[in-house]
Amino acid sequence: MTSDLIESSLMPGQLLARGVSRHLRSHDFVSVEELVPSQGLRVDVMGLGPKGEIWIVECKSSRVDFQSDRKWQGYLEWCDRFFWAVDSDFPTELLPDDTGLILADAYDAEIIRVGPETRLAPARRRVMVQKFARHAAIRAQTARDPGFVHIY
Amino acid sequence: MTSDLIESSLMPGQLLARGVSRHLRSHDFVSVEELVPSQGLRVDVMGLGPKGEIWIVECKSSRVDFQSDRKWQGYLEWCDRFFWAVDSDFPTELLPDDTGLILADAYDAEIIRVGPETRLAPARRRVMVQKFARHAAIRAQTARDPGFVHIY
């Protein structure tokens, strides 16, 4: 698919996620989308930093999207830092002060506020980096070898 | 690219790597290709197991390809297990007995011999899983967002 085709197939939240992932690279973080840290949870963007830092970024395309989220506090225990990513029209006063804030569009993003750090215990960090690695590798393999998913 | 187009663009060693990566999934291992564990080294396939096991698989498409490899012993310190992957025409008697052996083609593979395990020290395993995660995530991001590589 060309870039344009990919873009038109993405939902508003996924476009924000793309901009966030691009921006995280400038902080030397790599990212995956839609990782499941634990049953019933699925994070929009999980970033992995050069020293094994784990960030979670939830992308909210509208007020309704944010207000209908009943799960976000469940993400806090799976990361060192938590951020919201919203576009420039979003009413940011709705967001809790003690969370991170990223202003994003489909092309890039900017970190406006870094929330508090609550460092993962070493054992959980190990598990999360391993989950991240497996998730990313399966996505990468699916991309380089579209035939493989049909086998196993 | 379609599967056929991808296939015709791959070198013989890369076709073996594809079959190896497919097969490793049946052992619940995920894989990346061409990871650099340390300057001057580039492994054909690195597998990551469900418990953080690290396997390295070097793919040899011919006798000459094997005999010109002066680096393979340098890979041993970066994995728990080391394997060769070759096709059914390869003279396997050339390969050292105390290494693993995988018979592969472009579509699948089979583990013929599992070599000795030399377990990585915990600190090195942590570094390798982290490297694996970053390598895989960058490949996956390049695939889902072809525009991103031109930015940073």
PDB file of N, CA and C in Angstrom, chain A residues 63-132:
ATOM      1  N   ARG A  63     -13.470  14.313  22.770  1.00  0.00           N
ATOM      2  CA  ARG A  63     -13.935  14.333  24.150  1.00  0.00           C
ATOM      3  C   ARG A  63     -14.682  13.032  24.496  1.00  0.00           C
ATOM      4  N   VAL A  64     -15.558  12.605  23.584  1.00  0.00           N
ATOM      5  CA  VAL A  64     -16.341  11.383  23.824  1.00  0.00           C
ATOM      6  C   VAL A  64     -15.418  10.178  23.957  1.00  0.00           C
ATOM      7  N   ASP A  65     -14.429  10.133  23.089  1.00  0.00           N
ATOM      8  CA  ASP A  65     -13.460   9.037  23.103  1.00  0.00           C
ATOM      9  C   ASP A  65     -12.788   8.961  24.481  1.00  0.00           C
ATOM     10  N   PHE A  66     -12.423  10.109  25.027  1.00  0.00           N
ATOM     11  CA  PHE A  66     -11.797  10.144  26.353  1.00  0.00           C
ATOM     12  C   PHE A  66     -12.795   9.776  27.448  1.00  0.00           C
ATOM     13  N   GLN A  67     -13.982  10.373  27.370  1.00  0.00           N
ATOM     14  CA  GLN A  67     -14.937  10.186  28.471  1.00  0.00           C
ATOM     15  C   GLN A  67     -15.490   8.766  28.530  1.00  0.00           C
ATOM     16  N   SER A  68     -15.407   8.043  27.425  1.00  0.00           N
ATOM     17  CA  SER A  68     -15.907   6.666  27.445  1.00  0.00           C
ATOM     18  C   SER A  68     -14.826   5.661  27.855  1.00  0.00           C
ATOM     19  N   ASP A  69     -13.619   6.167  28.137  1.00  0.00           N
ATOM     20  CA  ASP A  69     -12.517   5.268  28.516  1.00  0.00           C
ATOM     21  C   ASP A  69     -12.603   4.962  30.006  1.00  0.00           C
ATOM     22  N   ARG A  70     -12.925   3.727  30.318  1.00  0.00           N
ATOM     23  CA  ARG A  70     -13.028   3.318  31.734  1.00  0.00           C
ATOM     24  C   ARG A  70     -11.803   2.510  32.170  1.00  0.00           C
ATOM     25  N   LYS A  71     -10.823   2.388  31.277  1.00  0.00           N
ATOM     26  CA  LYS A  71      -9.731   1.446  31.560  1.00  0.00           C
ATOM     27  C   LYS A  71      -8.376   2.092  31.811  1.00  0.00           C
ATOM     28  N   TRP A  72      -8.259   3.403  31.559  1.00  0.00           N
ATOM     29  CA  TRP A  72      -6.902   3.943  31.459  1.00  0.00           C
ATOM     30  C   TRP A  72      -6.104   3.784  32.744  1.00  0.00           C
ATOM     31  N   GLN A  73      -6.766   3.853  33.908  1.00  0.00           N
ATOM     32  CA  GLN A  73      -5.969   3.712  35.129  1.00  0.00           C
ATOM     33  C   GLN A  73      -5.345   2.322  35.271  1.00  0.00           C
ATOM     34  N   GLY A  74      -5.960   1.362  34.590  1.00  0.00           N
ATOM     35  CA  GLY A  74      -5.401   0.018  34.558  1.00  0.00           C
ATOM     36  C   GLY A  74      -4.074  -0.071  33.817  1.00  0.00           C
ATOM     37  N   TYR A  75      -3.773   0.947  32.991  1.00  0.00           N
ATOM     38  CA  TYR A  75      -2.510   0.924  32.243  1.00  0.00           C
ATOM     39  C   TYR A  75      -1.318   1.353  33.087  1.00  0.00           C
ATOM     40  N   LEU A  76      -1.602   2.119  34.162  1.00  0.00           N
ATOM     41  CA  LEU A  76      -0.501   2.758  34.897  1.00  0.00           C
ATOM     42  C   LEU A  76       0.497   1.744  35.452  1.00  0.00           C
ATOM     43  N   GLU A  77      -0.002   0.598  35.859  1.00  0.00           N
ATOM     44  CA  GLU A  77       0.903  -0.382  36.479  1.00  0.00           C
ATOM     45  C   GLU A  77       1.785  -1.111  35.461  1.00  0.00           C
ATOM     46  N   TRP A  78       1.577  -0.842  34.157  1.00  0.00           N
ATOM     47  CA  TRP A  78       2.343  -1.531  33.125  1.00  0.00           C
ATOM     48  C   TRP A  78       3.384  -0.635  32.460  1.00  0.00           C
ATOM     49  N   CYS A  79       3.621   0.541  33.035  1.00  0.00           N
ATOM     50  CA  CYS A  79       4.575   1.465  32.395  1.00  0.00           C
ATOM     51  C   CYS A  79       5.276   2.319  33.437  1.00  0.00           C
ATOM     52  N   ASP A  80       6.393   2.902  33.003  1.00  0.00           N
ATOM     53  CA  ASP A  80       7.098   3.864  33.853  1.00  0.00           C
ATOM     54  C   ASP A  80       6.439   5.240  33.778  1.00  0.00           C
ATOM     55  N   ARG A  81       5.913   5.552  32.604  1.00  0.00           N
ATOM     56  CA  ARG A  81       5.231   6.842  32.413  1.00  0.00           C
ATOM     57  C   ARG A  81       4.016   6.643  31.519  1.00  0.00           C
ATOM     58  N   PHE A  82       2.986   7.428  31.806  1.00  0.00           N
ATOM     59  CA  PHE A  82       1.747   7.364  31.030  1.00  0.00           C
ATOM     60  C   PHE A  82       1.465   8.730  30.414  1.00  0.00           C
ATOM     61  N   PHE A  83       1.059   8.730  29.141  1.00  0.00           N
ATOM     62  CA  PHE A  83       0.725   9.965  28.420  1.00  0.00           C
ATOM     63  C   PHE A  83      -0.623   9.814  27.719  1.00  0.00           C
ATOM     64  N   TRP A  84      -1.300  10.946  27.573  1.00  0.00           N
ATOM     65  CA  TRP A  84      -2.388  11.055  26.608  1.00  0.00           C
ATOM     66  C   TRP A  84      -1.827  11.696  25.356  1.00  0.00           C
ATOM     67  N   ALA A  85      -2.351  11.282  24.216  1.00  0.00           N
ATOM     68  CA  ALA A  85      -2.037  12.003  22.974  1.00  0.00           C
ATOM     69  C   ALA A  85      -3.358  12.486  22.382  1.00  0.00           C
ATOM     70  N   VAL A  86      -3.420  13.767  22.109  1.00  0.00           N
ATOM     71  CA  VAL A  86      -4.651  14.378  21.565  1.00  0.00           C
ATOM     72  C   VAL A  86      -4.259  15.372  20.481  1.00  0.00           C
ATOM     73  N   ASP A  87      -5.251  15.750  19.667  1.00  0.00           N
ATOM     74  CA  ASP A  87      -4.944  16.760  18.653  1.00  0.00           C
ATOM     75  C   ASP A  87      -5.205  18.163  19.214  1.00  0.00           C
ATOM     76  N   SER A  88      -4.925  19.174  18.412  1.00  0.00           N
ATOM     77  CA  SER A  88      -4.938  20.547  18.937  1.00  0.00           C
ATOM     78  C   SER A  88      -6.354  21.047  19.244  1.00  0.00           C
ATOM     79  N   ASP A  89      -7.396  20.332  18.788  1.00  0.00           N
ATOM     80  CA  ASP A  89      -8.771  20.746  19.092  1.00  0.00           C
ATOM     81  C   ASP A  89      -9.297  20.147  20.400  1.00  0.00           C
ATOM     82  N   PHE A  90      -8.528  19.250  20.968  1.00  0.00           N
ATOM     83  CA  PHE A  90      -9.036  18.522  22.143  1.00  0.00           C
ATOM     84  C   PHE A  90      -9.049  19.440  23.372  1.00  0.00           C
ATOM     85  N   PRO A  91     -10.115  19.378  24.170  1.00  0.00           N
ATOM     86  CA  PRO A  91     -10.172  20.200  25.400  1.00  0.00           C
ATOM     87  C   PRO A  91      -9.287  19.599  26.491  1.00  0.00           C
ATOM     88  N   THR A  92      -8.026  19.995  26.510  1.00  0.00           N
ATOM     89  CA  THR A  92      -7.038  19.323  27.371  1.00  0.00           C
ATOM     90  C   THR A  92      -7.311  19.512  28.857  1.00  0.00           C
ATOM     91  N   GLU A  93      -8.174  20.494  29.207  1.00  0.00           N
ATOM     92  CA  GLU A  93      -8.485  20.693  30.636  1.00  0.00           C
ATOM     93  C   GLU A  93      -9.242  19.488  31.213  1.00  0.00           C
ATOM     94  N   LEU A  94      -9.772  18.633  30.348  1.00  0.00           N
ATOM     95  CA  LEU A  94     -10.434  17.406  30.823  1.00  0.00           C
ATOM     96  C   LEU A  94      -9.446  16.396  31.392  1.00  0.00           C
ATOM     97  N   LEU A  95      -8.208  16.473  30.966  1.00  0.00           N
ATOM     98  CA  LEU A  95      -7.240  15.416  31.292  1.00  0.00           C
ATOM     99  C   LEU A  95      -6.668  15.619  32.695  1.00  0.00           C
ATOM    100  N   PRO A  96      -6.456  14.540  33.425  1.00  0.00           N
ATOM    101  CA  PRO A  96      -5.886  14.664  34.776  1.00  0.00           C
ATOM    102  C   PRO A  96      -4.515  15.350  34.725  1.00  0.00           C
ATOM    103  N   ASP A  97      -4.271  16.248  35.683  1.00  0.00           N
ATOM    104  CA  ASP A  97      -3.006  16.996  35.704  1.00  0.00           C
ATOM    105  C   ASP A  97      -1.787  16.102  35.860  1.00  0.00           C
ATOM    106  N   ASP A  98      -1.941  15.018  36.600  1.00  0.00           N
ATOM    107  CA  ASP A  98      -0.768  14.195  36.917  1.00  0.00           C
ATOM    108  C   ASP A  98      -0.542  13.080  35.896  1.00  0.00           C
ATOM    109  N   THR A  99      -0.876  13.370  34.644  1.00  0.00           N
ATOM    110  CA  THR A  99      -0.573  12.428  33.556  1.00  0.00           C
ATOM    111  C   THR A  99       0.184  13.213  32.483  1.00  0.00           C
ATOM    112  N   GLY A 100       0.917  12.498  31.652  1.00  0.00           N
ATOM    113  CA  GLY A 100       1.651  13.159  30.575  1.00  0.00           C
ATOM    114  C   GLY A 100       0.732  13.578  29.447  1.00  0.00           C
ATOM    115  N   LEU A 101       1.183  14.547  28.670  1.00  0.00           N
ATOM    116  CA  LEU A 101       0.355  15.060  27.574  1.00  0.00           C
ATOM    117  C   LEU A 101       1.199  15.244  26.317  1.00  0.00           C
ATOM    118  N   ILE A 102       0.712  14.682  25.228  1.00  0.00           N
ATOM    119  CA  ILE A 102       1.380  14.804  23.927  1.00  0.00           C
ATOM    120  C   ILE A 102       0.375  15.411  22.947  1.00  0.00           C
ATOM    121  N   LEU A 103       0.803  16.427  22.256  1.00  0.00           N
ATOM    122  CA  LEU A 103      -0.023  17.016  21.198  1.00  0.00           C
ATOM    123  C   LEU A 103       0.416  16.369  19.891  1.00  0.00           C
ATOM    124  N   ALA A 104      -0.530  15.784  19.168  1.00  0.00           N
ATOM    125  CA  ALA A 104      -0.153  14.984  17.991  1.00  0.00           C
ATOM    126  C   ALA A 104      -1.049  15.270  16.798  1.00  0.00           C
ATOM    127  N   ASP A 105      -0.516  15.005  15.628  1.00  0.00           N
ATOM    128  CA  ASP A 105      -1.360  14.841  14.443  1.00  0.00           C
ATOM    129  C   ASP A 105      -0.846  13.591  13.736  1.00  0.00           C
ATOM    130  N   ALA A 106      -1.253  13.394  12.493  1.00  0.00           N
ATOM    131  CA  ALA A 106      -0.883  12.153  11.813  1.00  0.00           C
ATOM    132  C   ALA A 106       0.594  12.102  11.441  1.00  0.00           C
ATOM    133  N   TYR A 107       1.264  13.254  11.514  1.00  0.00           N
ATOM    134  CA  TYR A 107       2.616  13.347  10.956  1.00  0.00           C
ATOM    135  C   TYR A 107       3.719  13.480  11.985  1.00  0.00           C
ATOM    136  N   ASP A 108       3.361  13.982  13.145  1.00  0.00           N
ATOM    137  CA  ASP A 108       4.382  14.191  14.161  1.00  0.00           C
ATOM    138  C   ASP A 108       3.662  14.487  15.479  1.00  0.00           C
ATOM    139  N   ALA A 109       4.420  14.789  16.487  1.00  0.00           N
ATOM    140  CA  ALA A 109       3.840  15.062  17.795  1.00  0.00           C
ATOM    141  C   ALA A 109       4.832  15.862  18.621  1.00  0.00           C
ATOM    142  N   GLU A 110       4.371  16.310  19.769  1.00  0.00           N
ATOM    143  CA  GLU A 110       5.246  17.058  20.665  1.00  0.00           C
ATOM    144  C   GLU A 110       4.850  16.715  22.094  1.00  0.00           C
ATOM    145  N   ILE A 111       5.826  16.494  22.932  1.00  0.00           N
ATOM    146  CA  ILE A 111       5.537  16.213  24.337  1.00  0.00           C
ATOM    147  C   ILE A 111       5.341  17.551  25.049  1.00  0.00           C
ATOM    148  N   ILE A 112       4.127  17.766  25.574  1.00  0.00           N
ATOM    149  CA  ILE A 112       3.796  19.026  26.249  1.00  0.00           C
ATOM    150  C   ILE A 112       4.059  18.922  27.747  1.00  0.00           C
ATOM    151  N   ARG A 113       3.750  17.760  28.301  1.00  0.00           N
ATOM    152  CA  ARG A 113       3.895  17.597  29.759  1.00  0.00           C
ATOM    153  C   ARG A 113       4.302  16.152  30.033  1.00  0.00           C
ATOM    154  N   VAL A 114       5.336  15.993  30.850  1.00  0.00           N
ATOM    155  CA  VAL A 114       5.786  14.654  31.250  1.00  0.00           C
ATOM    156  C   VAL A 114       5.203  14.374  32.626  1.00  0.00           C
ATOM    157  N   GLY A 115       4.397  13.345  32.745  1.00  0.00           N
ATOM    158  CA  GLY A 115       3.809  13.011  34.043  1.00  0.00           C
ATOM    159  C   GLY A 115       4.836  12.390  34.975  1.00  0.00           C
ATOM    160  N   PRO A 116       4.401  12.052  36.170  1.00  0.00           N
ATOM    161  CA  PRO A 116       5.324  11.449  37.143  1.00  0.00           C
ATOM    162  C   PRO A 116       5.810  10.086  36.658  1.00  0.00           C
ATOM    163  N   GLU A 117       7.007   9.740  37.131  1.00  0.00           N
ATOM    164  CA  GLU A 117       7.550   8.419  36.802  1.00  0.00           C
ATOM    165  C   GLU A 117       7.250   7.468  37.949  1.00  0.00           C
ATOM    166  N   THR A 118       6.669   6.325  37.636  1.00  0.00           N
ATOM    167  CA  THR A 118       6.533   5.258  38.639  1.00  0.00           C
ATOM    168  C   THR A 118       7.208   4.034  38.033  1.00  0.00           C
ATOM    169  N   ARG A 119       8.433   3.811  38.467  1.00  0.00           N
ATOM    170  CA  ARG A 119       9.267   2.810  37.799  1.00  0.00           C
ATOM    171  C   ARG A 119       8.753   1.384  38.028  1.00  0.00           C
ATOM    172  N   LEU A 120       8.737   0.629  36.935  1.00  0.00           N
ATOM    173  CA  LEU A 120       8.347  -0.773  37.015  1.00  0.00           C
ATOM    174  C   LEU A 120       9.352  -1.552  37.856  1.00  0.00           C
ATOM    175  N   ALA A 121       8.876  -2.552  38.551  1.00  0.00           N
ATOM    176  CA  ALA A 121       9.786  -3.483  39.236  1.00  0.00           C
ATOM    177  C   ALA A 121      10.576  -4.236  38.156  1.00  0.00           C
ATOM    178  N   PRO A 122      11.836  -4.602  38.458  1.00  0.00           N
ATOM    179  CA  PRO A 122      12.688  -5.243  37.441  1.00  0.00           C
ATOM    180  C   PRO A 122      12.046  -6.466  36.782  1.00  0.00           C
ATOM    181  N   ALA A 123      11.364  -7.290  37.554  1.00  0.00           N
ATOM    182  CA  ALA A 123      10.768  -8.511  36.970  1.00  0.00           C
ATOM    183  C   ALA A 123       9.671  -8.145  35.975  1.00  0.00           C
ATOM    184  N   ARG A 124       8.861  -7.159  36.318  1.00  0.00           N
ATOM    185  CA  ARG A 124       7.793  -6.762  35.395  1.00  0.00           C
ATOM    186  C   ARG A 124       8.378  -6.085  34.154  1.00  0.00           C
ATOM    187  N   ARG A 125       9.420  -5.295  34.326  1.00  0.00           N
ATOM    188  CA  ARG A 125      10.056  -4.670  33.159  1.00  0.00           C
ATOM    189  C   ARG A 125      10.567  -5.752  32.207  1.00  0.00           C
ATOM    190  N   ARG A 126      11.177  -6.784  32.773  1.00  0.00           N
ATOM    191  CA  ARG A 126      11.680  -7.878  31.932  1.00  0.00           C
ATOM    192  C   ARG A 126      10.536  -8.502  31.132  1.00  0.00           C
ATOM    193  N   VAL A 127       9.432  -8.759  31.807  1.00  0.00           N
ATOM    194  CA  VAL A 127       8.267  -9.334  31.134  1.00  0.00           C
ATOM    195  C   VAL A 127       7.766  -8.396  30.028  1.00  0.00           C
ATOM    196  N   MET A 128       7.714  -7.105  30.320  1.00  0.00           N
ATOM    197  CA  MET A 128       7.168  -6.164  29.340  1.00  0.00           C
ATOM    198  C   MET A 128       8.085  -6.012  28.122  1.00  0.00           C
ATOM    199  N   VAL A 129       9.393  -5.977  28.351  1.00  0.00           N
ATOM    200  CA  VAL A 129      10.315  -5.870  27.204  1.00  0.00           C
ATOM    201  C   VAL A 129      10.200  -7.118  26.338  1.00  0.00           C
ATOM    202  N   GLN A 130      10.060  -8.263  26.997  1.00  0.00           N
ATOM    203  CA  GLN A 130       9.879  -9.522  26.266  1.00  0.00           C
ATOM    204  C   GLN A 130       8.565  -9.506  25.461  1.00  0.00           C
ATOM    205  N   LYS A 131       7.486  -9.059  26.077  1.00  0.00           N
ATOM    206  CA  LYS A 131       6.194  -8.959  25.358  1.00  0.00           C
ATOM    207  C   LYS A 131       6.321  -8.003  24.180  1.00  0.00           C
ATOM    208  N   PHE A 132       6.964  -6.888  24.429  1.00  0.00           N
ATOM    209  CA  PHE A 132       7.160  -5.882  23.385  1.00  0.00           C
ATOM    210  C   PHE A 132       7.932  -6.512  22.221  1.00  0.00           C
TER     211      PHE A 132
END
